[in-house]
Short mmCIF file of C-alpha atoms and ligand atoms in Angstrom, two decimals:
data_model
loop_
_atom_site.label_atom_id
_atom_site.label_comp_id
_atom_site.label_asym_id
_atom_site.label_seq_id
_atom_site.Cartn_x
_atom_site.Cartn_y
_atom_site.Cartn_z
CA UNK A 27 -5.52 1.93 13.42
CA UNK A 28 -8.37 0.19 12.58
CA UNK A 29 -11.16 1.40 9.89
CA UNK A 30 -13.21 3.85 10.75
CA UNK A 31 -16.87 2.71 11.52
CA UNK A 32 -19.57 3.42 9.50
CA UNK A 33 -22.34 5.03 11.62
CA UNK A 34 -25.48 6.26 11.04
CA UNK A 35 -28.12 8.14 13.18
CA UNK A 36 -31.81 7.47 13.78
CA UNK A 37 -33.91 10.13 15.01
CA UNK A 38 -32.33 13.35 14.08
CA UNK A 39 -33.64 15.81 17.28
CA UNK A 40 -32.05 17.01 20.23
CA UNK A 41 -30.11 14.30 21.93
CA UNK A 42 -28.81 13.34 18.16
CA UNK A 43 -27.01 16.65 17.45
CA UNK A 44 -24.59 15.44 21.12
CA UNK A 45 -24.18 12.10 19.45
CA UNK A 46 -23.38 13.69 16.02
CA UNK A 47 -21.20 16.28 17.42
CA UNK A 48 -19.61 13.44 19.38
CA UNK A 49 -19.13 11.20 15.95
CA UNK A 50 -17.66 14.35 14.00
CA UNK A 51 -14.70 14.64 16.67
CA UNK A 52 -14.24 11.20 16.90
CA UNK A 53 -11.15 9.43 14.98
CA UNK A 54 -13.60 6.42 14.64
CA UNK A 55 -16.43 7.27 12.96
CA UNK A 56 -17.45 7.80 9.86
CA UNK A 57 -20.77 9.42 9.59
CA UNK A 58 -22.80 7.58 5.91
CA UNK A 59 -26.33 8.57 6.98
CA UNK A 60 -29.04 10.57 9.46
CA UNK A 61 -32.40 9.73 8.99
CA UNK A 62 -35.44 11.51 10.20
CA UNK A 63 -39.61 11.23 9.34
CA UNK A 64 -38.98 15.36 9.97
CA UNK A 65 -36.99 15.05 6.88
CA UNK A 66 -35.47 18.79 6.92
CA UNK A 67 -34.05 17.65 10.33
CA UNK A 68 -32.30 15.10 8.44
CA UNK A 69 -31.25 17.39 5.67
CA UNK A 70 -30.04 20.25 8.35
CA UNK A 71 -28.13 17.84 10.16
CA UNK A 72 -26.28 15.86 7.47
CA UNK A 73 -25.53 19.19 5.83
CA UNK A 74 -23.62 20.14 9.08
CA UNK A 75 -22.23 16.89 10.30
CA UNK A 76 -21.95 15.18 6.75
CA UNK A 77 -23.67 11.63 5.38
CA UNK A 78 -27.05 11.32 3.55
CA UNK A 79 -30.28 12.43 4.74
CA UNK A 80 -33.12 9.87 5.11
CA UNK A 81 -36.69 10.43 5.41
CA UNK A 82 -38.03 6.79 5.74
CA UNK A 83 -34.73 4.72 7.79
CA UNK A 84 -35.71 1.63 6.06
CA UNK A 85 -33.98 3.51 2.75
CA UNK A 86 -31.21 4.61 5.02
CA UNK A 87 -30.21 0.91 5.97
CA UNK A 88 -31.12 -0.75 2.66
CA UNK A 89 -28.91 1.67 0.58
CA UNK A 90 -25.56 2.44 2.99
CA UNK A 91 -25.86 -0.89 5.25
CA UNK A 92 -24.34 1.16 8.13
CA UNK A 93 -21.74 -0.88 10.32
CA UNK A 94 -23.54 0.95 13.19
CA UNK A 95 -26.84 3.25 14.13
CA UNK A 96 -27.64 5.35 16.63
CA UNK A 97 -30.82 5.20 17.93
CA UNK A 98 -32.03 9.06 18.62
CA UNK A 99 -36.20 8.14 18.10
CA UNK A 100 -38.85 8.62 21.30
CA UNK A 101 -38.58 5.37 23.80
CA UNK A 102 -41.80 3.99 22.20
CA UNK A 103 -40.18 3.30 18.91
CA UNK A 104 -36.61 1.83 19.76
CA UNK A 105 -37.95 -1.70 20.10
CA UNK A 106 -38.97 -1.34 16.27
CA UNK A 107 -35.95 0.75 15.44
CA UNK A 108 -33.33 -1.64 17.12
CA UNK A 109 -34.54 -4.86 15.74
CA UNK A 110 -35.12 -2.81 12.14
CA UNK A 111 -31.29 -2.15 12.06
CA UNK A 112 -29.72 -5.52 13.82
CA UNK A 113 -31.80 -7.60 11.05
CA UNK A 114 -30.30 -5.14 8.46
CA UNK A 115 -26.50 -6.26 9.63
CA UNK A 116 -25.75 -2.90 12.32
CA UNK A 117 -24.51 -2.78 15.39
CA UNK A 118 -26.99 -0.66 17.83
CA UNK A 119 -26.35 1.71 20.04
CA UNK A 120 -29.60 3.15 21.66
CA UNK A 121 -30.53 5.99 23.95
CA UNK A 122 -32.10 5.33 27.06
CA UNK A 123 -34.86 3.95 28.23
CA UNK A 124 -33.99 0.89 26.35
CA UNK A 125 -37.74 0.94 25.74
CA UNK A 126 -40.92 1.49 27.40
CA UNK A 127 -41.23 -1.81 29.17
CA UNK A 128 -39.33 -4.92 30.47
CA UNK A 129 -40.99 -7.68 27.92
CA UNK A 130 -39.96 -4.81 25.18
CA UNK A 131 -36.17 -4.97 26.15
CA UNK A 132 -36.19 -8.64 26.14
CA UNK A 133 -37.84 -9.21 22.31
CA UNK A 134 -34.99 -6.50 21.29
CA UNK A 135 -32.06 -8.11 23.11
CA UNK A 136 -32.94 -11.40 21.56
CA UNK A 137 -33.73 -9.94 18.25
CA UNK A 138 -30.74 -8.33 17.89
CA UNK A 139 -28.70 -11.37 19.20
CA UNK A 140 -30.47 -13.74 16.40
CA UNK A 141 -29.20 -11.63 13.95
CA UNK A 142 -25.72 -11.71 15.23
CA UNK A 143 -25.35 -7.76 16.09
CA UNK A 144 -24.35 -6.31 19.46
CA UNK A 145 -27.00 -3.94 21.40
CA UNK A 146 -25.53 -1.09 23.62
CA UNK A 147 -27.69 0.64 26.39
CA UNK A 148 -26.76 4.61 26.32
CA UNK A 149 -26.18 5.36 29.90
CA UNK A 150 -24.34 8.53 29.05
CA UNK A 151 -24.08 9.47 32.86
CA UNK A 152 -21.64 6.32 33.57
CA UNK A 153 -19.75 9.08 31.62
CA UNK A 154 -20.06 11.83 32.90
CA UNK A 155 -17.44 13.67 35.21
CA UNK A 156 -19.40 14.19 38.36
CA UNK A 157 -21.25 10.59 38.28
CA UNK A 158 -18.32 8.31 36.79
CA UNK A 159 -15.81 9.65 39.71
CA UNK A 160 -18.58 9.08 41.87
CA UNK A 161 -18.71 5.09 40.97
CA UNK A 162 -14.90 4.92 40.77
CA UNK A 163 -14.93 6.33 44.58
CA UNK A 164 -17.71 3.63 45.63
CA UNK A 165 -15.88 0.94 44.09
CA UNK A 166 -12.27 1.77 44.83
CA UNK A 167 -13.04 0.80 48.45
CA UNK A 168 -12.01 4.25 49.52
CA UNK A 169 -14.82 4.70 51.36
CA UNK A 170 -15.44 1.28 52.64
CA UNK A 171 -18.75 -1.06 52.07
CA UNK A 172 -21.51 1.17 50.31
CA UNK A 173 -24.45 1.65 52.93
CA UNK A 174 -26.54 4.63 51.16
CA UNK A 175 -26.92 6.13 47.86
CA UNK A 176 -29.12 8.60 46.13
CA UNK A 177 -30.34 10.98 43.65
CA UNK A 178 -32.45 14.31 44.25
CA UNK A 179 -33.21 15.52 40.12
CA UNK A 180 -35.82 18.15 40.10
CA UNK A 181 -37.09 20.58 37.27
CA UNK A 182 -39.95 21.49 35.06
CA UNK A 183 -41.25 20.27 31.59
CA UNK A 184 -42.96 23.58 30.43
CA UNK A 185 -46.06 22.76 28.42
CA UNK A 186 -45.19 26.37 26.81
CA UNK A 187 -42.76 25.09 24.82
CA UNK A 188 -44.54 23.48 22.89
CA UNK A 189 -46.46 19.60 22.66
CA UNK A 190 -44.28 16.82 23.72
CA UNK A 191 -43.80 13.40 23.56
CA UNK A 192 -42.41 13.69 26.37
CA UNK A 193 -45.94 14.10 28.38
CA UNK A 194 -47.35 11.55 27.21
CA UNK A 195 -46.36 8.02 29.01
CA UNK A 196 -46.97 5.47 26.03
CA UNK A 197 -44.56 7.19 24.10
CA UNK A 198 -42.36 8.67 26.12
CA UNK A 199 -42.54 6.15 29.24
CA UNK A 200 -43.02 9.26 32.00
CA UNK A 201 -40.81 10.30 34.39
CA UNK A 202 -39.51 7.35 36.49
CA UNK A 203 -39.07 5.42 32.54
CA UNK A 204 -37.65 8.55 30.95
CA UNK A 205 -35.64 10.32 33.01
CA UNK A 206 -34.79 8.46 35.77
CA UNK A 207 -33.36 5.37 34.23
CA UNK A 208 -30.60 7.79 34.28
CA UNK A 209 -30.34 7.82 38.04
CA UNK A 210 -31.41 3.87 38.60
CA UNK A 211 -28.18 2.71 36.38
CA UNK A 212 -26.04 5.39 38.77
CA UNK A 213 -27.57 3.86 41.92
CA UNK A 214 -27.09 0.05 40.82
CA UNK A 215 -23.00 1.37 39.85
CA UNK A 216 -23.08 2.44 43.00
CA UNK A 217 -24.71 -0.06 45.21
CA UNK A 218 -25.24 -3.00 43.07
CA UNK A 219 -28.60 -4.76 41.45
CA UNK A 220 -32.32 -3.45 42.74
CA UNK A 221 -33.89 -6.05 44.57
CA UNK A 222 -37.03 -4.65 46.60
CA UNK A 223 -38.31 -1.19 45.85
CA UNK A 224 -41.56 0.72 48.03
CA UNK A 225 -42.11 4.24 46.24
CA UNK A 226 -45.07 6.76 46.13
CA UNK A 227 -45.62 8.19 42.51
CA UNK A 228 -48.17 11.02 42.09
CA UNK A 229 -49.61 12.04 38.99
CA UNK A 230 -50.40 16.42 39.31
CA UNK A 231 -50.10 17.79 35.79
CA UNK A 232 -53.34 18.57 35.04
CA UNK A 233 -51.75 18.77 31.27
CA UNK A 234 -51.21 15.49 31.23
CA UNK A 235 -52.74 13.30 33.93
CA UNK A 236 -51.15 9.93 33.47
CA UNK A 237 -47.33 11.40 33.64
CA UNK A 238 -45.78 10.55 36.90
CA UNK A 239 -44.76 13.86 37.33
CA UNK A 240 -43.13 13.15 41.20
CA UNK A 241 -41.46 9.57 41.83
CA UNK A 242 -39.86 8.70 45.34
CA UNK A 243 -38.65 5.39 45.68
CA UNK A 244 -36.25 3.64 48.14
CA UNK A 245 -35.21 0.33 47.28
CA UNK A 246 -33.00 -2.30 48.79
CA UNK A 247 -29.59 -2.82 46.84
CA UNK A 248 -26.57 -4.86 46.44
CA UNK A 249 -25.72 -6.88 49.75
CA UNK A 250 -28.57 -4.66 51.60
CA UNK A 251 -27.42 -0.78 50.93
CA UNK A 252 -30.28 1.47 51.04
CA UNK A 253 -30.57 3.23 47.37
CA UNK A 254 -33.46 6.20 47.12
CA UNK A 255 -34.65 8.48 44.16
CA UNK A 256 -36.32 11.51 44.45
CA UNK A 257 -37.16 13.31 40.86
CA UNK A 258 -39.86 15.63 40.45
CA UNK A 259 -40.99 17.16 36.42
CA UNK A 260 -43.34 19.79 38.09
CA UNK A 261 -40.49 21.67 40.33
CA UNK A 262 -40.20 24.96 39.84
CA UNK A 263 -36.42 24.74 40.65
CA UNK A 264 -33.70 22.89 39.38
CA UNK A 265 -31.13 20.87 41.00
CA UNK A 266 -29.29 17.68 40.36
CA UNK A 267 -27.23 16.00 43.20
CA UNK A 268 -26.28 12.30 44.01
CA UNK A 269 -24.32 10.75 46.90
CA UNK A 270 -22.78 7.74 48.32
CA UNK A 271 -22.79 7.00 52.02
CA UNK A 272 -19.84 3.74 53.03
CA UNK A 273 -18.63 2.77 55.96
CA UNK A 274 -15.55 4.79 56.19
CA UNK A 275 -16.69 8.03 53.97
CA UNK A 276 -18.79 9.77 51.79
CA UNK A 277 -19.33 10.78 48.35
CA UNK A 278 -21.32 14.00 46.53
CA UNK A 279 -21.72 15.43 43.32
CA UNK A 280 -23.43 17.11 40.54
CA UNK A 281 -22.47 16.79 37.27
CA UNK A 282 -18.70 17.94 38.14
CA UNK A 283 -16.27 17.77 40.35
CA UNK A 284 -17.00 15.44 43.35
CA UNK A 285 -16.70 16.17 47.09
CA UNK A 286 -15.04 13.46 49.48
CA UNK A 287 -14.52 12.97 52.99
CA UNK A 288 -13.09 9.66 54.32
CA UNK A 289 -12.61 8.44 58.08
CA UNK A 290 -9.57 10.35 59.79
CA UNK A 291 -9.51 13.61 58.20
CA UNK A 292 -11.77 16.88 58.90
CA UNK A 293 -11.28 17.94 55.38
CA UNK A 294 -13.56 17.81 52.18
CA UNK A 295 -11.19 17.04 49.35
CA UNK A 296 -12.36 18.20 45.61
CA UNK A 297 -11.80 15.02 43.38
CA UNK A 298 -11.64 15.88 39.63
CA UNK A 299 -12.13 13.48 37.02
CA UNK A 300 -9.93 13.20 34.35
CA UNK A 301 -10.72 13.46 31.03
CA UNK A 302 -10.11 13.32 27.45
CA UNK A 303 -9.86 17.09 25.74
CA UNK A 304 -12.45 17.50 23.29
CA UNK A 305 -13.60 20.92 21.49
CA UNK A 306 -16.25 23.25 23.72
CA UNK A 307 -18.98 22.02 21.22
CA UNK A 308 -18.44 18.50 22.26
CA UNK A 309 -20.26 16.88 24.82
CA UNK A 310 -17.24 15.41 27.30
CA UNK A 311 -19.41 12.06 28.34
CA UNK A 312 -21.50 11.88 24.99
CA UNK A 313 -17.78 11.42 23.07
CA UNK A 314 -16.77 9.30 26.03
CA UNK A 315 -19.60 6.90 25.35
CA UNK A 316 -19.80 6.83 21.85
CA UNK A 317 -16.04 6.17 22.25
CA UNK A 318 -16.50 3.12 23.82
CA UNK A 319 -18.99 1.54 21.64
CA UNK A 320 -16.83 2.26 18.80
CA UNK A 321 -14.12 0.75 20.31
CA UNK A 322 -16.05 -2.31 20.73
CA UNK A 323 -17.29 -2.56 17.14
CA UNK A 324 -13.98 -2.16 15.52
CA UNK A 325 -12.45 -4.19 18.20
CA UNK A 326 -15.21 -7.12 17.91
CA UNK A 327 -15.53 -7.31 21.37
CA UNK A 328 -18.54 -7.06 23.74
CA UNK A 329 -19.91 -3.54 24.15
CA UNK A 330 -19.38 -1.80 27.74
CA UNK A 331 -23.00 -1.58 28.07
CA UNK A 332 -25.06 -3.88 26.70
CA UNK A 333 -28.67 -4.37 26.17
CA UNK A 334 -28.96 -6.20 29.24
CA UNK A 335 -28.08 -3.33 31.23
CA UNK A 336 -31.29 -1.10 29.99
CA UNK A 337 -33.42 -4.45 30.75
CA UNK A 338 -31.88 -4.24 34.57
CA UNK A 339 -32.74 -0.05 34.31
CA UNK A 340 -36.18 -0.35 32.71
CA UNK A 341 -37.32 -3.28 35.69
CA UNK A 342 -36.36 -0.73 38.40
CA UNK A 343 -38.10 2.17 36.59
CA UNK A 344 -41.67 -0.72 36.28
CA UNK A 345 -41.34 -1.70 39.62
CA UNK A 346 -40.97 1.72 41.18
CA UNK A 347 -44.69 2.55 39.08
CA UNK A 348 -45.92 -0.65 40.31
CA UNK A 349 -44.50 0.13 43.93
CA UNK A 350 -46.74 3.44 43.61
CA UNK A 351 -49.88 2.63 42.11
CA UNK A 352 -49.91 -0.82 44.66
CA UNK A 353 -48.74 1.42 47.69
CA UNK A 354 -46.62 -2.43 47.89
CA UNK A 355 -42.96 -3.12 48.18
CA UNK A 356 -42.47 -4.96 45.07
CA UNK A 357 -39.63 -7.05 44.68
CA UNK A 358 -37.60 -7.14 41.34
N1 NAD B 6 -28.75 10.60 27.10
C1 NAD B 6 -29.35 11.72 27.40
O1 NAD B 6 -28.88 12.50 28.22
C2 NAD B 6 -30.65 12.05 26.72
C3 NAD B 6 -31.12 13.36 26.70
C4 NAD B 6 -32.28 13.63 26.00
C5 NAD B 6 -32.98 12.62 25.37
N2 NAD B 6 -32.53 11.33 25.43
C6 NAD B 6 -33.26 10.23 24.79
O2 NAD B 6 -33.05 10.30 23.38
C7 NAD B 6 -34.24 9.93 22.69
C8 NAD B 6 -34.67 11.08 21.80
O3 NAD B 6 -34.90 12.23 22.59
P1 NAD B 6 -34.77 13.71 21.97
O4 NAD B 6 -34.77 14.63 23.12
O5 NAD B 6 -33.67 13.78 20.99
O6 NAD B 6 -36.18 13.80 21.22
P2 NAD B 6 -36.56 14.74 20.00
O7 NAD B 6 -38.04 14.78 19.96
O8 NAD B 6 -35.80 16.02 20.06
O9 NAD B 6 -36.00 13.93 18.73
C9 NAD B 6 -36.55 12.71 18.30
C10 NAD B 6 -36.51 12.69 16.78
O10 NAD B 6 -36.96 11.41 16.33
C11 NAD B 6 -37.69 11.62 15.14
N3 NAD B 6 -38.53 10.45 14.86
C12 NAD B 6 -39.65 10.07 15.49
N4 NAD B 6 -40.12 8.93 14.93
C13 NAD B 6 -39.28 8.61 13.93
C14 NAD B 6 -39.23 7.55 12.98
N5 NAD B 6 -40.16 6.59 12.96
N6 NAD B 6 -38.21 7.52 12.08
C15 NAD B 6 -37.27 8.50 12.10
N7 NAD B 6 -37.27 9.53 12.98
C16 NAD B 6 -38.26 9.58 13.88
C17 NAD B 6 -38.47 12.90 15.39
O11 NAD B 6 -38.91 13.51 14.19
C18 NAD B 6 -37.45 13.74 16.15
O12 NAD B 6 -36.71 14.58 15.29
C19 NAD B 6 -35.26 9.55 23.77
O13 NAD B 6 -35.19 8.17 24.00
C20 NAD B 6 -34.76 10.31 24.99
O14 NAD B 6 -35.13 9.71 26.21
C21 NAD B 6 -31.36 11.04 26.06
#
């Protein structure tokens, strides 16, 4: 078995405590370092998951020259954070968006390959039951040539809890950046590369008027399928579903297990994914992706999702807020 990597985590807030639940479990990690500008966040979280806590990150690369960081910051700081740790010798992995705009992506992807380090885009929902069986179904040919995928992914940012990045597009990058980068990576598994996109994008929170609170979009995909997005931050109820229409079946899910029904048959079979055991505090697709980019680093091969990838998400998420403010179909 190869040495266990030495990872450390940037940003130590809520999506860090999946990653550094996910590193604990994992058999290839070794977690040297959380860093945090909130430096009791740091403390609090290397107390519980181990390592040294860092209130300025430059300190945390200088002194433990992690093998690999996790980029946990707000989108309008991983260009800075990413090309911070590939210049100080780590591999990157970094949460979605890659950052907040296409020209962004592209100075961190070459940064990071001038200094010789490899840049993976989290897309955490390529691992996820519901959405991974989902792509294995569209690509297995079970269900013939893709013609139609989507994503419905509704809910409400609650100004009650509290100020947010989140609301505020020049950190955050709003909803069709933010969130639904999420849902543009699932569509192009499913359907292949974005290549025109028409979409109308409203702007209602009277909280925060430049957050593109409700994003439609349908976009032309692949050899012609038809993918569309629907998301919404000001709905009062939640749901999550996404589906694949092919020639010979169809395709739904949550987060879960997926439903199926091919040509032939009147039934809806239940497909469930299979997947590794991990303990109840571990998040199943979190470990699954951290997994992988592990596996790369101590294999020295290319990561599963690399940089590249997040470009290809964050020019779908631009074009859909071009689409809307232009009332245009823009091409990508
Ligand atoms: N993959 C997923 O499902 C998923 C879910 C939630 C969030 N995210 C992404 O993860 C990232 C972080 O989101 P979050 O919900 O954890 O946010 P958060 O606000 O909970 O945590 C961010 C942390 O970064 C710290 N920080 C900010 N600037 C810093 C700096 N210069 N140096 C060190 N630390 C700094 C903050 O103090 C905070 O603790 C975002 O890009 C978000 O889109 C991904």
């Amino acid at each position: 078995m190869a040495s266990r990597v030495r990872v450390a985590v940037l940003g130590a807030g809520a999506i860090a405590q999946d990653h550094l639940r996910a590193l604990r479990f994992s058999s290839r990690a070794e977690i040297v370092g959380i860093a945090d500008v909130n430096f009791s966040l740091a403390q609090k979280a290397a107390a519980e998951f181990g390592g040294t806590a860092f209130a300025d990150y430059h300190d945390m690369l200088d002194r433990l020259k992690p093998s690999a960081v996790v980029v946990c910051t707000p989108p309008k700081f991983h260009r800075q954070h990413v090309e911070d740790c590939a210049r100080a010798g780590s591999d990157v992995l970094c949460e979605k968006p890659l950052a907040l705009t296409v020209p962004e992506c592209d100075f961190m992807i070459s940064a990071v390959k001038k200094a010789g380090r490899q840049l993976m885009a989290g897309q955490v929902l390529r691992y996820y039951a519901g959405p991974k069986t989902l792509i294995e179904i569209a690509r297995s040919g079970r269900i013939g040539t893709v013609v139609t995928c989507w994503s419905t992914r509704v809910g409400y940012y609650d100004p009650a809890h509290g100020p947010s990045w989140r609301y505020d597009p020049k950190i955050g990058g709003g909803t069709a950046i933010e969130w639904e980068v999420h849902e543009i990576d699932l569509l192009r598994m499913l359907a292949g590369e974005a290549k025109t996109v028409s979409a109308r994008v409203l702007y209602t929170r009277a909280d925060s008027p430049e957050f593109d609170d409700h994003v439609h979009a349908v976009m032309t995909m692949g050899e012609g399928a038809i993918g569309r997005i629907d998301a919404s931050n000001s709905s009062y109820y939640s749901e999550c579903t996404r589906g694949v229409v092919g020639t010979t079946g169809a395709a739904w899910c949550a987060w879960g297990d997926v439903s199926l029904r091919t040509a032939g048959t009147n039934d809806v079979q239940i497909v469930k994914p299979v997947l590794p055991e991990v303990p109840g505090d571990v998040n199943v697709g979190m470990f699954q992706q951290d997994d992988a980019f592990l596996e790369a680093i101590q294999a020295d091969k290319p990561v599963p999702i690399p940089g590249e990838e997040g470009r290809a998400d964050v020019a779908v998420a631009a074009a859909i807020l071009l689409a809307g403010k232009t009332g245009e179909t823009v091409r990508i």
